[in-house]
Short mmCIF file of C-alpha atoms in Angstrom, two decimals:
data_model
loop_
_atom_site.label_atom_id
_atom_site.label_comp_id
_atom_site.label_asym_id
_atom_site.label_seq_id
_atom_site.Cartn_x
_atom_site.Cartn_y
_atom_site.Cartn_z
CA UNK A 360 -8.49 12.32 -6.14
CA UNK A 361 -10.69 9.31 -5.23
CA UNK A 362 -11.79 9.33 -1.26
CA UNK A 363 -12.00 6.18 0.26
CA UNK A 364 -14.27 5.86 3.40
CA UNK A 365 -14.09 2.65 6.03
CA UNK A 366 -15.97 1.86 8.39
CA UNK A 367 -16.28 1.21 11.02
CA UNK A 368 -12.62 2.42 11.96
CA UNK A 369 -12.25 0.16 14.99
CA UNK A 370 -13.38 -3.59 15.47
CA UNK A 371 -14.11 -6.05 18.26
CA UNK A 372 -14.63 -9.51 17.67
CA UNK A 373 -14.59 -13.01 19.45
CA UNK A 374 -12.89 -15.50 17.86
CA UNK A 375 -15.39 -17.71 16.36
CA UNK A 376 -17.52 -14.61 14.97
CA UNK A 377 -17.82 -13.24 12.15
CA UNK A 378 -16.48 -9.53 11.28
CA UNK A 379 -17.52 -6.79 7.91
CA UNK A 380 -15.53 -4.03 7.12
CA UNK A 381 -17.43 -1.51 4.54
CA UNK A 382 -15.70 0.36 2.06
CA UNK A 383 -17.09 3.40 -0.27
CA UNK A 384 -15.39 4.86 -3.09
CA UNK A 385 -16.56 8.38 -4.02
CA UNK A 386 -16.22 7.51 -7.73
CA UNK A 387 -16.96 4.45 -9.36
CA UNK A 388 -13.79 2.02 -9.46
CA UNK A 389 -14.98 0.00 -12.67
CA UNK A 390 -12.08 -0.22 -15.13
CA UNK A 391 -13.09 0.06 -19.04
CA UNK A 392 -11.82 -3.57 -19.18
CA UNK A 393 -14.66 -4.33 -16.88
CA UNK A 394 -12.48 -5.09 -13.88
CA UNK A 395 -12.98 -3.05 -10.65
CA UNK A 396 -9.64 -2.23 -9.03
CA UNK A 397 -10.37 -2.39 -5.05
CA UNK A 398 -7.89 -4.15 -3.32
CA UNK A 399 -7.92 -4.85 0.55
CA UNK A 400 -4.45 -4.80 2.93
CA UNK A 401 -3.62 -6.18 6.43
CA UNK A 402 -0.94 -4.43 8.43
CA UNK A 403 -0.30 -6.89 11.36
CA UNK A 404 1.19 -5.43 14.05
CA UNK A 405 5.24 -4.22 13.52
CA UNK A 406 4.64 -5.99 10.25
CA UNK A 407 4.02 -4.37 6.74
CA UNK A 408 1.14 -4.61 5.00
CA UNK A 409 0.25 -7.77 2.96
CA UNK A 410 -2.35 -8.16 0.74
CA UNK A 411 -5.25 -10.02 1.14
CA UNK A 412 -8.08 -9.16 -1.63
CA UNK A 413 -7.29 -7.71 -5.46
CA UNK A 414 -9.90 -6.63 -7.75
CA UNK A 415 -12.58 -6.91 -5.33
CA UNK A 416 -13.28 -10.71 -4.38
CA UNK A 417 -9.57 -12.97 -5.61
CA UNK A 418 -8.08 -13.95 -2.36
CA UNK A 419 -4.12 -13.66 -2.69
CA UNK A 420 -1.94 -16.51 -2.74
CA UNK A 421 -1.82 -17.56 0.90
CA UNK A 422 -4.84 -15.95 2.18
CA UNK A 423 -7.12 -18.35 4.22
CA UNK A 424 -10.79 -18.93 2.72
CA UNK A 425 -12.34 -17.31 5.97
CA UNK A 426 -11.63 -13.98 4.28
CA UNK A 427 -13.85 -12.49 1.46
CA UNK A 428 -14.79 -9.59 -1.01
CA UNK A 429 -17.55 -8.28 -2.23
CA UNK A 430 -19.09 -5.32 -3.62
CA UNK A 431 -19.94 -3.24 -7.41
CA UNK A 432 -18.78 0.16 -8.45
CA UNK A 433 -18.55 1.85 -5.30
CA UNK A 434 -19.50 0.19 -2.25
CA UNK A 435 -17.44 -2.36 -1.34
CA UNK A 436 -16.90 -5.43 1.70
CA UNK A 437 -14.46 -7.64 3.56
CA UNK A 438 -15.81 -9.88 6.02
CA UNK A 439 -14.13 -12.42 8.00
CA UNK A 440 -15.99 -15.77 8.38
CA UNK A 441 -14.41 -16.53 11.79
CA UNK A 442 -12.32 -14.45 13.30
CA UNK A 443 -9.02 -16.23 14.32
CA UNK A 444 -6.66 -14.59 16.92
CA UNK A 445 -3.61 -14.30 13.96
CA UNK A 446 -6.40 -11.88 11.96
CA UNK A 447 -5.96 -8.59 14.44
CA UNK A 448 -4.43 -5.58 12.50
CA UNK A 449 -5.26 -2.88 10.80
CA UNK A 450 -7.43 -3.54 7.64
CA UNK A 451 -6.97 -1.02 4.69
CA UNK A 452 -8.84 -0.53 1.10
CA UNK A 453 -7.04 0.95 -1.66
CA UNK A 454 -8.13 1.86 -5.20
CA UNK A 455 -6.58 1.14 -7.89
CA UNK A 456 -7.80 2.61 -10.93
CA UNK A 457 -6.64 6.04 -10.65
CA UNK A 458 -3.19 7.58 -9.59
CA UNK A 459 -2.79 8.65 -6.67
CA UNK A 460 -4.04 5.56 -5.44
CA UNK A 461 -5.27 6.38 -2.71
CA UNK A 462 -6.82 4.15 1.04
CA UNK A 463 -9.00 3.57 3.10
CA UNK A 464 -8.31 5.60 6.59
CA UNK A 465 -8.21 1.74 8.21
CA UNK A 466 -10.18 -0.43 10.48
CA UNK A 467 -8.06 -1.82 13.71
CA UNK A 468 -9.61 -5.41 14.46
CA UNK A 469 -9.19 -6.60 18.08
CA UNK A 470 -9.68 -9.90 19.96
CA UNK A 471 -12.49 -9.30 22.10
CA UNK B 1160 10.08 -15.96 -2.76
CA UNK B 1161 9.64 -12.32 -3.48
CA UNK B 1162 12.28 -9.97 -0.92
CA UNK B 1163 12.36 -6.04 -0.98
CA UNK B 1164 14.49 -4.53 1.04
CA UNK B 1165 14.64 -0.85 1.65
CA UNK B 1166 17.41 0.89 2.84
CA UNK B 1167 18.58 4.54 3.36
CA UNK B 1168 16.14 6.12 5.94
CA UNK B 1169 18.00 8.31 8.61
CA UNK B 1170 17.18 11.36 10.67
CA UNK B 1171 17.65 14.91 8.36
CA UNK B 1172 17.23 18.35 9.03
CA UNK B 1173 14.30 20.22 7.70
CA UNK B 1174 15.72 21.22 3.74
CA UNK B 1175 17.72 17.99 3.67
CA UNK B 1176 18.38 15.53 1.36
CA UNK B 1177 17.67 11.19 1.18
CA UNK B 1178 18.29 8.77 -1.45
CA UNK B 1179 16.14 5.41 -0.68
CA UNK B 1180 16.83 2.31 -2.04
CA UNK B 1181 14.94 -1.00 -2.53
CA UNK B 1182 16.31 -3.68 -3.51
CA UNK B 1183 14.45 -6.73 -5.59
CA UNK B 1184 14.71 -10.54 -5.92
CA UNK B 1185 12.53 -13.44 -6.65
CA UNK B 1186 10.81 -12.05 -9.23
CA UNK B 1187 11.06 -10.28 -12.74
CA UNK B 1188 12.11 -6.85 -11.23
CA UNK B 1189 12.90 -5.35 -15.19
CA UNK B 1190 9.13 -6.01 -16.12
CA UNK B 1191 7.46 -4.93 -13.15
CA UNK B 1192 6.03 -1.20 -12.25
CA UNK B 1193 7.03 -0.29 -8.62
CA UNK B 1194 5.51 1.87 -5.99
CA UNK B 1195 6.74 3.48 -3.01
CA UNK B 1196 4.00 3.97 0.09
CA UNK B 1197 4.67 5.90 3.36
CA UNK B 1198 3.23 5.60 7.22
CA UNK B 1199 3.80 8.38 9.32
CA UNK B 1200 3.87 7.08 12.89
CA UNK B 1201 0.71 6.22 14.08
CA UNK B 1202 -1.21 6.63 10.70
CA UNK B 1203 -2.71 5.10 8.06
CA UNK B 1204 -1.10 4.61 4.41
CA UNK B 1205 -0.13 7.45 2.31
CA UNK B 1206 0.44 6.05 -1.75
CA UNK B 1207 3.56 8.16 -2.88
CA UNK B 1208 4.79 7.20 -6.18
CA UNK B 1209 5.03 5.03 -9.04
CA UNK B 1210 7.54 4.11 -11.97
CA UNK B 1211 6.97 1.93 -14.96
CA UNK B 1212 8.95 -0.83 -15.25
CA UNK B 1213 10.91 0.81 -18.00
CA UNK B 1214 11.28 3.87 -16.10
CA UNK B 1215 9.30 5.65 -18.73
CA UNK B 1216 6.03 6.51 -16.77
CA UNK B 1217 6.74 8.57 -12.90
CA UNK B 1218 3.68 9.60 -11.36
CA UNK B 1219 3.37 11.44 -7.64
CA UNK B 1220 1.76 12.57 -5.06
CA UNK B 1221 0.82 16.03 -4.75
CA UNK B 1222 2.43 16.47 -1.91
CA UNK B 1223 5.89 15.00 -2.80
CA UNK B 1224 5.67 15.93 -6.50
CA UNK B 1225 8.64 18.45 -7.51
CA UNK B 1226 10.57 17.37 -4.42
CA UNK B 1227 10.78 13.62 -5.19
CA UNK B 1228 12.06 11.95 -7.69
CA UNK B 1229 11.74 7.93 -8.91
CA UNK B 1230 14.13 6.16 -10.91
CA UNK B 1231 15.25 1.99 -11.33
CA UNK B 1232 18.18 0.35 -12.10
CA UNK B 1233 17.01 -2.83 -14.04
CA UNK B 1234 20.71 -4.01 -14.72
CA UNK B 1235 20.57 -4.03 -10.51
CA UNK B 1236 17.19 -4.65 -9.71
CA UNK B 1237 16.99 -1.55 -7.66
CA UNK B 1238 14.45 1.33 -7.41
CA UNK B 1239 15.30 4.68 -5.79
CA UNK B 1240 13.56 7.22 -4.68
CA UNK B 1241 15.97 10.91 -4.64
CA UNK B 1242 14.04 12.83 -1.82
CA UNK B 1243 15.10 16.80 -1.26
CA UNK B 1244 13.67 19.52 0.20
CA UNK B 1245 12.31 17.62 3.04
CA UNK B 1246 10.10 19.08 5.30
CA UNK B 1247 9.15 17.46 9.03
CA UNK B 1248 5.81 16.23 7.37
CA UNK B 1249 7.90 13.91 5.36
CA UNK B 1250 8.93 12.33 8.54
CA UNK B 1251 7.97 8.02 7.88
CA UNK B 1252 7.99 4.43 7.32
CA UNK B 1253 8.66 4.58 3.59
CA UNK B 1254 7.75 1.22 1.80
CA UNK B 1255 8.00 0.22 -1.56
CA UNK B 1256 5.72 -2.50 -2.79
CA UNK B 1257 5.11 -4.91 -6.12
CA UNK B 1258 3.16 -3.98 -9.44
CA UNK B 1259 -0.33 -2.97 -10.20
CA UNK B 1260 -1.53 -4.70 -7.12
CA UNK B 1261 0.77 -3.86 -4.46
CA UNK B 1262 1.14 -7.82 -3.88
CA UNK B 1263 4.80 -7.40 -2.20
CA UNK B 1264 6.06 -5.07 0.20
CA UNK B 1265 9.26 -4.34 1.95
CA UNK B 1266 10.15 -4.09 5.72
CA UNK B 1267 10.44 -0.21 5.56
CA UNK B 1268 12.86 2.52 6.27
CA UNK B 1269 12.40 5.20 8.38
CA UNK B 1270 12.79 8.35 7.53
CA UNK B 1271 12.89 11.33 10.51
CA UNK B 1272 12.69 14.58 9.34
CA UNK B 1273 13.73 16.74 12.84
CA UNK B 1274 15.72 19.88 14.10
#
């Protein structure tokens, strides 16, 4: 089973400011097609999660430019341009190349 | 739009039985792979299983497999998941969610497992 590590686990941001969430994989998530299956999740509070990031950097449909991905094999990046107020949650990775998929233990982002 | 809807969560003794259901519209449900994902309360994600969208391919988790079971219902666009044996560890949001990416989840059902 693949272990995915986050950190940092909890977040506290002004709006206006940037935030990074890191992500490690403890095996590489490149696909033989040469995609890399990382995806990245935001559970709003009392909401389900809705996805933000697939295959490492592709914003979903909806997703605001301020959010990015980034990252290569196993090490892996969201940040948040400027944090809005609408953003706090809990952030989770999730690979995607092997089953069980398997996440990220999650990173709660608060309004400072 | 895309809608899931999960339904069938419910408090159970320890050893009981649940059938989930999620229903599908707003998108090819018959040619789409489907996952189920559970939260226990106040905890992160926990993947739990996946069916092809022919019904073909089941995988689980370790620590559902042999207890749970996955099937679909194209002609209804409705995935199940057949959950006995339950144990109090079992006790959480259960979600199923969209394809290889997980693009579309549901609201949840909860699922109690208590004495």
């Amino acid at each position: 089973e693949i272990v995915m590590t986050q950190t940092p686990l909890s977040l506290s941001v002004t709006v206006g400011q940037p935030a990074s969430i890191s992500c490690k994989s403890s095996q590489s998530l490149l696909h033989s097609d040469g995609k890399t299956s990382l995806f990245w999740y935001l559970q709003k509070p009392g909401q389900s999660p809705q996805l933000l990031i697939y295959k490492v950097s592709s914003r979903f449909s909806g997703v605001p430019d301020r959010f990015s991905g980034s990252g290569s094999g196993t090490d892996f990046t969201l940040k948040i341009s400027r944090v809005e107020a609408e953003d706090v949650g809990v952030y989770y990775c999730m690979q995607g190349i092997h089953l069980p998929h398997t996440f990220g233990q999650g990173t709660k982002l608060e309004i400072k | 739009q895309v809608q899931l809807v999960e339904s069938g969560g419910g408090v159970v003794q320890p050893g009981g039985s649940l059938r989930l259901s999620c229903a599908a519209s707003g998108f090819t449900f018959s040619t789409s792979g489907m996952h189920w994902v559970r939260q226990a309360p106040g905890k992160g994600l926990e993947w739990v299983a996946f069916i092809s969208y022919d019904g073909s391919n089941k995988y689980y988790a370790d620590s559902v497999k042999g207890r749970f079971t996955l099937s679909r219902d194209n002609s209804k666009n409705t995935l199940y998941l057949q959950m006995n044996s339950l144990r109090t560890e079992d006790t959480a949001v259960y979600y199923c969610a969209t394809g290889g990416w997980l693009d579309y989840w549901g609201q949840g059902t909860l699922v109690t497992i208590s004495s």
